[in-house]
PDB file of C-alpha atoms in Angstrom:
ATOM      1  CA  UNK A   1       0.816 -21.322   3.581  1.00 86.00           C
ATOM      2  CA  UNK A   2      -2.821 -20.689   2.702  1.00 91.00           C
ATOM      3  CA  UNK A   3      -3.590 -20.730  -1.037  1.00 94.00           C
ATOM      4  CA  UNK A   4      -4.878 -17.137  -0.927  1.00 95.00           C
ATOM      5  CA  UNK A   5      -1.625 -15.877   0.613  1.00 96.00           C
ATOM      6  CA  UNK A   6       0.388 -17.956  -1.851  1.00 97.00           C
ATOM      7  CA  UNK A   7      -1.432 -16.207  -4.698  1.00 97.00           C
ATOM      8  CA  UNK A   8      -0.602 -12.825  -3.186  1.00 97.00           C
ATOM      9  CA  UNK A   9       3.076 -13.762  -2.913  1.00 97.00           C
ATOM     10  CA  UNK A  10       3.000 -14.871  -6.542  1.00 97.00           C
ATOM     11  CA  UNK A  11       1.564 -11.507  -7.574  1.00 97.00           C
ATOM     12  CA  UNK A  12       4.297  -9.684  -5.644  1.00 97.00           C
ATOM     13  CA  UNK A  13       7.047 -11.680  -7.342  1.00 97.00           C
ATOM     14  CA  UNK A  14       5.430 -11.332 -10.767  1.00 96.00           C
ATOM     15  CA  UNK A  15       5.341  -7.554 -10.227  1.00 95.00           C
ATOM     16  CA  UNK A  16       9.085  -7.460  -9.520  1.00 95.00           C
ATOM     17  CA  UNK A  17       8.811  -7.469  -5.731  1.00 96.00           C
ATOM     18  CA  UNK A  18      11.574 -10.091  -5.482  1.00 97.00           C
ATOM     19  CA  UNK A  19      14.413  -9.940  -8.016  1.00 97.00           C
ATOM     20  CA  UNK A  20      17.500 -12.159  -7.951  1.00 98.00           C
ATOM     21  CA  UNK A  21      20.397 -11.417 -10.285  1.00 97.00           C
ATOM     22  CA  UNK A  22      22.604 -14.091 -11.825  1.00 97.00           C
ATOM     23  CA  UNK A  23      25.860 -12.807 -10.374  1.00 96.00           C
ATOM     24  CA  UNK A  24      27.646 -16.014 -11.365  1.00 94.00           C
ATOM     25  CA  UNK A  25      27.024 -15.164 -15.015  1.00 95.00           C
ATOM     26  CA  UNK A  26      28.263 -11.591 -14.786  1.00 95.00           C
ATOM     27  CA  UNK A  27      25.254  -9.619 -13.590  1.00 97.00           C
ATOM     28  CA  UNK A  28      26.106  -6.936 -11.057  1.00 96.00           C
ATOM     29  CA  UNK A  29      24.965  -7.589  -7.482  1.00 96.00           C
ATOM     30  CA  UNK A  30      22.638  -5.160  -5.754  1.00 95.00           C
ATOM     31  CA  UNK A  31      24.235  -2.544  -3.519  1.00 93.00           C
ATOM     32  CA  UNK A  32      22.272  -2.243  -0.273  1.00 90.00           C
ATOM     33  CA  UNK A  33      21.982   0.759   2.012  1.00 81.00           C
ATOM     34  CA  UNK A  34      24.173  -1.133   4.498  1.00 81.00           C
ATOM     35  CA  UNK A  35      27.038  -1.047   2.010  1.00 88.00           C
ATOM     36  CA  UNK A  36      26.833  -4.799   1.458  1.00 91.00           C
ATOM     37  CA  UNK A  37      26.375  -6.337  -1.991  1.00 95.00           C
ATOM     38  CA  UNK A  38      24.133  -9.302  -2.685  1.00 96.00           C
ATOM     39  CA  UNK A  39      22.191 -11.057  -5.449  1.00 97.00           C
ATOM     40  CA  UNK A  40      18.616 -10.422  -4.294  1.00 96.00           C
ATOM     41  CA  UNK A  41      16.439  -7.385  -3.716  1.00 96.00           C
ATOM     42  CA  UNK A  42      13.060  -7.229  -1.978  1.00 96.00           C
ATOM     43  CA  UNK A  43      10.767  -4.344  -2.913  1.00 94.00           C
ATOM     44  CA  UNK A  44       7.471  -4.686  -1.079  1.00 92.00           C
ATOM     45  CA  UNK A  45       6.819  -0.954  -0.734  1.00 89.00           C
ATOM     46  CA  UNK A  46       7.070  -0.661  -4.504  1.00 89.00           C
ATOM     47  CA  UNK A  47       3.717  -2.466  -4.716  1.00 89.00           C
ATOM     48  CA  UNK A  48       1.940   0.628  -3.336  1.00 85.00           C
ATOM     49  CA  UNK A  49       0.841   1.710  -6.809  1.00 87.00           C
ATOM     50  CA  UNK A  50      -1.174  -1.487  -7.279  1.00 91.00           C
ATOM     51  CA  UNK A  51      -4.451  -0.779  -5.475  1.00 94.00           C
ATOM     52  CA  UNK A  52      -5.962  -4.259  -5.750  1.00 96.00           C
ATOM     53  CA  UNK A  53      -2.797  -5.956  -4.500  1.00 96.00           C
ATOM     54  CA  UNK A  54      -2.307  -3.417  -1.688  1.00 96.00           C
ATOM     55  CA  UNK A  55      -5.912  -3.861  -0.566  1.00 96.00           C
ATOM     56  CA  UNK A  56      -5.617  -7.650  -0.689  1.00 97.00           C
ATOM     57  CA  UNK A  57      -2.389  -7.672   1.342  1.00 97.00           C
ATOM     58  CA  UNK A  58      -3.943  -5.453   4.002  1.00 97.00           C
ATOM     59  CA  UNK A  59      -7.123  -7.541   4.168  1.00 98.00           C
ATOM     60  CA  UNK A  60      -5.151 -10.788   4.494  1.00 98.00           C
ATOM     61  CA  UNK A  61      -2.921  -9.324   7.215  1.00 98.00           C
ATOM     62  CA  UNK A  62      -5.936  -7.985   9.133  1.00 98.00           C
ATOM     63  CA  UNK A  63      -7.637 -11.379   8.971  1.00 98.00           C
ATOM     64  CA  UNK A  64      -4.491 -13.155  10.187  1.00 98.00           C
ATOM     65  CA  UNK A  65      -4.048 -10.714  13.061  1.00 98.00           C
ATOM     66  CA  UNK A  66      -7.613 -10.862  14.332  1.00 98.00           C
ATOM     67  CA  UNK A  67      -8.919 -14.279  13.334  1.00 97.00           C
ATOM     68  CA  UNK A  68      -5.756 -16.395  13.589  1.00 97.00           C
ATOM     69  CA  UNK A  69      -3.424 -14.629  16.044  1.00 97.00           C
ATOM     70  CA  UNK A  70      -6.171 -13.128  18.204  1.00 97.00           C
ATOM     71  CA  UNK A  71      -4.754  -9.587  18.208  1.00 97.00           C
ATOM     72  CA  UNK A  72      -7.226  -6.688  18.519  1.00 97.00           C
ATOM     73  CA  UNK A  73      -5.273  -3.446  18.037  1.00 97.00           C
ATOM     74  CA  UNK A  74      -6.367  -0.222  19.719  1.00 96.00           C
ATOM     75  CA  UNK A  75      -4.613   1.881  17.046  1.00 97.00           C
ATOM     76  CA  UNK A  76      -2.156   1.514  14.175  1.00 97.00           C
ATOM     77  CA  UNK A  77       1.232   3.245  13.804  1.00 97.00           C
ATOM     78  CA  UNK A  78       2.890   3.159  10.385  1.00 96.00           C
ATOM     79  CA  UNK A  79       6.670   3.553  10.308  1.00 95.00           C
ATOM     80  CA  UNK A  80       8.141   6.063   7.857  1.00 93.00           C
ATOM     81  CA  UNK A  81       8.583   5.398   5.059  1.00 89.00           C
ATOM     82  CA  UNK A  82       7.848   1.809   4.111  1.00 92.00           C
ATOM     83  CA  UNK A  83       5.112   1.355   6.703  1.00 94.00           C
ATOM     84  CA  UNK A  84       3.154   4.500   5.835  1.00 94.00           C
ATOM     85  CA  UNK A  85       1.004   3.020   3.076  1.00 94.00           C
ATOM     86  CA  UNK A  86       0.637  -0.503   4.489  1.00 96.00           C
ATOM     87  CA  UNK A  87      -0.172   0.930   7.923  1.00 96.00           C
ATOM     88  CA  UNK A  88      -2.928   3.144   6.494  1.00 96.00           C
ATOM     89  CA  UNK A  89      -4.354   0.300   4.414  1.00 97.00           C
ATOM     90  CA  UNK A  90      -4.157  -2.113   7.347  1.00 98.00           C
ATOM     91  CA  UNK A  91      -5.944   0.362   9.622  1.00 97.00           C
ATOM     92  CA  UNK A  92      -8.818   0.509   7.110  1.00 97.00           C
ATOM     93  CA  UNK A  93      -8.947  -3.281   6.749  1.00 98.00           C
ATOM     94  CA  UNK A  94      -8.923  -3.776  10.530  1.00 98.00           C
ATOM     95  CA  UNK A  95     -11.639  -1.140  10.979  1.00 97.00           C
ATOM     96  CA  UNK A  96     -13.875  -2.971   8.489  1.00 97.00           C
ATOM     97  CA  UNK A  97     -13.208  -6.322  10.141  1.00 97.00           C
ATOM     98  CA  UNK A  98     -13.769  -5.026  13.687  1.00 97.00           C
ATOM     99  CA  UNK A  99     -16.723  -2.810  12.831  1.00 96.00           C
ATOM    100  CA  UNK A 100     -15.323   0.453  14.214  1.00 95.00           C
ATOM    101  CA  UNK A 101     -12.703   3.003  13.206  1.00 95.00           C
ATOM    102  CA  UNK A 102      -9.181   2.626  14.554  1.00 96.00           C
ATOM    103  CA  UNK A 103      -6.922   5.676  15.054  1.00 96.00           C
ATOM    104  CA  UNK A 104      -3.841   5.951  12.843  1.00 96.00           C
ATOM    105  CA  UNK A 105      -0.528   7.720  13.404  1.00 96.00           C
ATOM    106  CA  UNK A 106       2.815   7.571  11.673  1.00 94.00           C
ATOM    107  CA  UNK A 107       6.227   7.446  13.296  1.00 95.00           C
ATOM    108  CA  UNK A 108       9.245   9.266  11.856  1.00 88.00           C
ATOM    109  CA  UNK A 109      12.808   8.018  12.142  1.00 78.00           C
ATOM    110  CA  UNK A 110      13.858  11.485  13.377  1.00 71.00           C
ATOM    111  CA  UNK A 111      11.965  14.417  14.815  1.00 66.00           C
ATOM    112  CA  UNK A 112      10.334  16.857  12.421  1.00 59.00           C
ATOM    113  CA  UNK A 113      12.392  19.976  11.796  1.00 58.00           C
ATOM    114  CA  UNK A 114      10.187  22.970  12.601  1.00 63.00           C
ATOM    115  CA  UNK A 115       6.572  23.034  13.663  1.00 58.00           C
ATOM    116  CA  UNK A 116       5.986  21.044  16.825  1.00 55.00           C
ATOM    117  CA  UNK A 117       9.177  19.036  16.355  1.00 61.00           C
ATOM    118  CA  UNK A 118       7.213  15.822  16.755  1.00 74.00           C
ATOM    119  CA  UNK A 119       8.360  12.304  16.021  1.00 81.00           C
ATOM    120  CA  UNK A 120       4.834  10.836  15.972  1.00 88.00           C
ATOM    121  CA  UNK A 121       2.249  12.592  13.801  1.00 90.00           C
ATOM    122  CA  UNK A 122      -1.485  12.361  14.536  1.00 89.00           C
ATOM    123  CA  UNK A 123      -1.329  11.657  18.281  1.00 87.00           C
ATOM    124  CA  UNK A 124      -4.513  13.683  18.865  1.00 87.00           C
ATOM    125  CA  UNK A 125      -6.376  10.664  17.443  1.00 85.00           C
ATOM    126  CA  UNK A 126      -5.045   8.470  20.264  1.00 86.00           C
ATOM    127  CA  UNK A 127      -6.922  10.334  22.998  1.00 86.00           C
ATOM    128  CA  UNK A 128     -10.053   8.243  22.506  1.00 84.00           C
ATOM    129  CA  UNK A 129      -8.672   4.843  21.550  1.00 89.00           C
ATOM    130  CA  UNK A 130     -10.962   1.823  21.774  1.00 91.00           C
ATOM    131  CA  UNK A 131      -9.982  -0.989  24.108  1.00 89.00           C
ATOM    132  CA  UNK A 132      -7.699  -3.686  22.799  1.00 92.00           C
ATOM    133  CA  UNK A 133      -4.109  -4.851  22.727  1.00 93.00           C
ATOM    134  CA  UNK A 134      -2.506  -1.417  22.324  1.00 95.00           C
ATOM    135  CA  UNK A 135      -0.833   0.284  19.373  1.00 97.00           C
ATOM    136  CA  UNK A 136       0.191  -1.957  16.487  1.00 98.00           C
ATOM    137  CA  UNK A 137       3.454  -0.912  14.788  1.00 98.00           C
ATOM    138  CA  UNK A 138       3.441  -1.605  11.029  1.00 98.00           C
ATOM    139  CA  UNK A 139       6.243  -2.001   8.469  1.00 96.00           C
ATOM    140  CA  UNK A 140       6.102  -3.321   4.913  1.00 96.00           C
ATOM    141  CA  UNK A 141       8.962  -5.723   5.744  1.00 95.00           C
ATOM    142  CA  UNK A 142      11.098  -6.443   8.786  1.00 95.00           C
ATOM    143  CA  UNK A 143      14.776  -7.231   8.394  1.00 91.00           C
ATOM    144  CA  UNK A 144      16.698  -6.553  11.614  1.00 89.00           C
ATOM    145  CA  UNK A 145      13.623  -5.037  13.402  1.00 92.00           C
ATOM    146  CA  UNK A 146      15.548  -1.965  14.534  1.00 93.00           C
ATOM    147  CA  UNK A 147      12.959   0.584  13.384  1.00 93.00           C
ATOM    148  CA  UNK A 148      10.120  -1.570  14.710  1.00 95.00           C
ATOM    149  CA  UNK A 149      11.658  -1.699  18.171  1.00 95.00           C
ATOM    150  CA  UNK A 150      12.647   1.973  18.119  1.00 94.00           C
ATOM    151  CA  UNK A 151       9.052   2.964  17.385  1.00 95.00           C
ATOM    152  CA  UNK A 152       7.701   0.691  20.099  1.00 96.00           C
ATOM    153  CA  UNK A 153      10.141   2.181  22.604  1.00 94.00           C
ATOM    154  CA  UNK A 154       9.274   5.764  21.649  1.00 93.00           C
ATOM    155  CA  UNK A 155       5.508   5.205  21.758  1.00 95.00           C
ATOM    156  CA  UNK A 156       5.860   3.643  25.188  1.00 95.00           C
ATOM    157  CA  UNK A 157       8.189   6.081  26.879  1.00 91.00           C
ATOM    158  CA  UNK A 158       7.244   9.409  25.359  1.00 89.00           C
ATOM    159  CA  UNK A 159       3.523   8.843  24.809  1.00 90.00           C
ATOM    160  CA  UNK A 160       2.877   6.265  27.562  1.00 92.00           C
ATOM    161  CA  UNK A 161       1.136   3.856  25.198  1.00 94.00           C
ATOM    162  CA  UNK A 162       0.930   0.079  25.343  1.00 95.00           C
ATOM    163  CA  UNK A 163       2.807  -1.557  22.446  1.00 97.00           C
ATOM    164  CA  UNK A 164       2.976  -5.342  22.407  1.00 97.00           C
ATOM    165  CA  UNK A 165       2.558  -6.238  18.737  1.00 98.00           C
ATOM    166  CA  UNK A 166       3.925  -5.358  15.302  1.00 98.00           C
ATOM    167  CA  UNK A 167       2.864  -6.473  11.836  1.00 98.00           C
ATOM    168  CA  UNK A 168       4.471  -6.644   8.409  1.00 97.00           C
ATOM    169  CA  UNK A 169       3.894  -8.290   5.079  1.00 97.00           C
ATOM    170  CA  UNK A 170       7.315  -9.965   4.864  1.00 97.00           C
ATOM    171  CA  UNK A 171       9.774 -10.933   7.589  1.00 96.00           C
ATOM    172  CA  UNK A 172      13.376 -11.998   6.963  1.00 94.00           C
ATOM    173  CA  UNK A 173      13.277 -13.941  10.261  1.00 92.00           C
ATOM    174  CA  UNK A 174      16.810 -12.930  11.201  1.00 89.00           C
ATOM    175  CA  UNK A 175      18.012 -14.223  14.565  1.00 89.00           C
ATOM    176  CA  UNK A 176      19.140 -10.680  15.382  1.00 89.00           C
ATOM    177  CA  UNK A 177      15.611  -9.401  14.801  1.00 92.00           C
ATOM    178  CA  UNK A 178      14.025 -12.133  16.872  1.00 94.00           C
ATOM    179  CA  UNK A 179      16.364 -11.391  19.779  1.00 95.00           C
ATOM    180  CA  UNK A 180      15.765  -7.643  19.499  1.00 95.00           C
ATOM    181  CA  UNK A 181      11.974  -8.099  19.427  1.00 97.00           C
ATOM    182  CA  UNK A 182      12.086 -10.439  22.408  1.00 97.00           C
ATOM    183  CA  UNK A 183      14.142  -7.911  24.388  1.00 96.00           C
ATOM    184  CA  UNK A 184      11.573  -5.207  23.648  1.00 95.00           C
ATOM    185  CA  UNK A 185       8.709  -7.643  24.392  1.00 97.00           C
ATOM    186  CA  UNK A 186       7.161  -7.102  20.964  1.00 97.00           C
ATOM    187  CA  UNK A 187       5.530  -9.971  19.065  1.00 98.00           C
ATOM    188  CA  UNK A 188       5.896  -9.716  15.286  1.00 98.00           C
ATOM    189  CA  UNK A 189       3.064 -10.942  13.065  1.00 98.00           C
ATOM    190  CA  UNK A 190       4.278 -11.323   9.457  1.00 98.00           C
ATOM    191  CA  UNK A 191       1.898 -12.336   6.692  1.00 98.00           C
ATOM    192  CA  UNK A 192       4.689 -14.490   5.273  1.00 98.00           C
ATOM    193  CA  UNK A 193       8.453 -14.950   5.576  1.00 97.00           C
ATOM    194  CA  UNK A 194      11.162 -14.462   2.978  1.00 97.00           C
ATOM    195  CA  UNK A 195      11.889 -18.196   3.045  1.00 97.00           C
ATOM    196  CA  UNK A 196       8.243 -18.972   2.291  1.00 98.00           C
ATOM    197  CA  UNK A 197       8.194 -16.390  -0.506  1.00 98.00           C
ATOM    198  CA  UNK A 198      11.283 -17.904  -2.146  1.00 98.00           C
ATOM    199  CA  UNK A 199       9.692 -21.358  -1.971  1.00 98.00           C
ATOM    200  CA  UNK A 200       6.552 -20.010  -3.633  1.00 98.00           C
ATOM    201  CA  UNK A 201       8.624 -18.348  -6.345  1.00 98.00           C
ATOM    202  CA  UNK A 202      10.235 -21.685  -7.219  1.00 98.00           C
ATOM    203  CA  UNK A 203       6.940 -23.589  -7.021  1.00 97.00           C
ATOM    204  CA  UNK A 204       5.185 -21.157  -9.374  1.00 96.00           C
ATOM    205  CA  UNK A 205       8.121 -20.995 -11.766  1.00 97.00           C
ATOM    206  CA  UNK A 206       8.678 -17.301 -11.108  1.00 97.00           C
ATOM    207  CA  UNK A 207      12.172 -17.696  -9.630  1.00 98.00           C
ATOM    208  CA  UNK A 208      14.992 -19.977 -10.757  1.00 97.00           C
ATOM    209  CA  UNK A 209      16.074 -22.523  -8.163  1.00 97.00           C
ATOM    210  CA  UNK A 210      19.876 -21.989  -8.629  1.00 97.00           C
ATOM    211  CA  UNK A 211      19.446 -18.234  -8.164  1.00 98.00           C
ATOM    212  CA  UNK A 212      17.315 -18.765  -5.063  1.00 98.00           C
ATOM    213  CA  UNK A 213      20.012 -21.075  -3.678  1.00 98.00           C
ATOM    214  CA  UNK A 214      22.620 -18.348  -4.260  1.00 97.00           C
ATOM    215  CA  UNK A 215      20.421 -15.774  -2.516  1.00 97.00           C
ATOM    216  CA  UNK A 216      19.926 -18.128   0.433  1.00 97.00           C
ATOM    217  CA  UNK A 217      23.709 -18.532   0.608  1.00 96.00           C
ATOM    218  CA  UNK A 218      24.079 -14.754   0.833  1.00 95.00           C
ATOM    219  CA  UNK A 219      21.386 -14.489   3.517  1.00 94.00           C
ATOM    220  CA  UNK A 220      23.079 -17.181   5.600  1.00 93.00           C
ATOM    221  CA  UNK A 221      26.471 -15.398   5.579  1.00 93.00           C
ATOM    222  CA  UNK A 222      26.654 -12.077   3.686  1.00 92.00           C
ATOM    223  CA  UNK A 223      30.311 -11.548   4.574  1.00 92.00           C
ATOM    224  CA  UNK A 224      31.433 -14.919   3.224  1.00 94.00           C
ATOM    225  CA  UNK A 225      29.315 -14.567   0.097  1.00 96.00           C
ATOM    226  CA  UNK A 226      30.968 -11.242  -0.741  1.00 95.00           C
ATOM    227  CA  UNK A 227      34.475 -12.332   0.221  1.00 95.00           C
ATOM    228  CA  UNK A 228      34.223 -15.468  -1.934  1.00 95.00           C
ATOM    229  CA  UNK A 229      33.395 -13.272  -4.933  1.00 94.00           C
ATOM    230  CA  UNK A 230      35.956 -10.562  -4.244  1.00 94.00           C
ATOM    231  CA  UNK A 231      33.562  -7.786  -3.274  1.00 92.00           C
ATOM    232  CA  UNK A 232      34.794  -5.292  -0.667  1.00 88.00           C
ATOM    233  CA  UNK A 233      33.011  -5.444   2.660  1.00 85.00           C
ATOM    234  CA  UNK A 234      31.508  -2.208   4.031  1.00 82.00           C
ATOM    235  CA  UNK A 235      33.740  -0.344   6.436  1.00 73.00           C
ATOM    236  CA  UNK A 236      32.608  -0.394  10.048  1.00 64.00           C
ATOM    237  CA  UNK A 237      32.169   3.033  11.603  1.00 51.00           C
TER     238      UNK A 237
END
């Protein structure tokens, strides 16, 4: 990991972007939207109030996309809600780097109630897109990549746009996500992975190694981690 990105990860952790509770010593685990319980919580979108950090993350991601990965987006689509701010910031950073303005839209998880009933807002801006590698879908983090792939599919089939790439600040690198992205033929470009971030947290003394090991144990097998500690598993619908 480049030193500049390592410093950004350190700032995220120092700002509470990665918190791991000591469940073994009686602290309550986090309850996730999935219904699972686990020791760690990642809050990248919560960094939106820090302008300097948000700008730096967008600039670093833009540089990685263009200068390292060779991706030249034609437009940027931020996913609601976590990708709204990062997508907007990344569009600005890419526009500065490329020397021309890129269009920006945002993609809802469901259609708007009322009005035009749209799922993608701002599509008028896509009528005069510059050449490039198509629309770049943006999230603040990618876990299972479901919303990333759903947005790519919608932009392709309803708006007839080329979507080959997605970007995020942090990727969990789940096998499920990698398979889903491959099926949709979308290449994900994370600035860093959760594993890298946890390593940085230990190296900088911001995270305790035993707690990181417990979080890694949960990530490897959430069901076993919960069962071993007597937590009820979420009911399957």
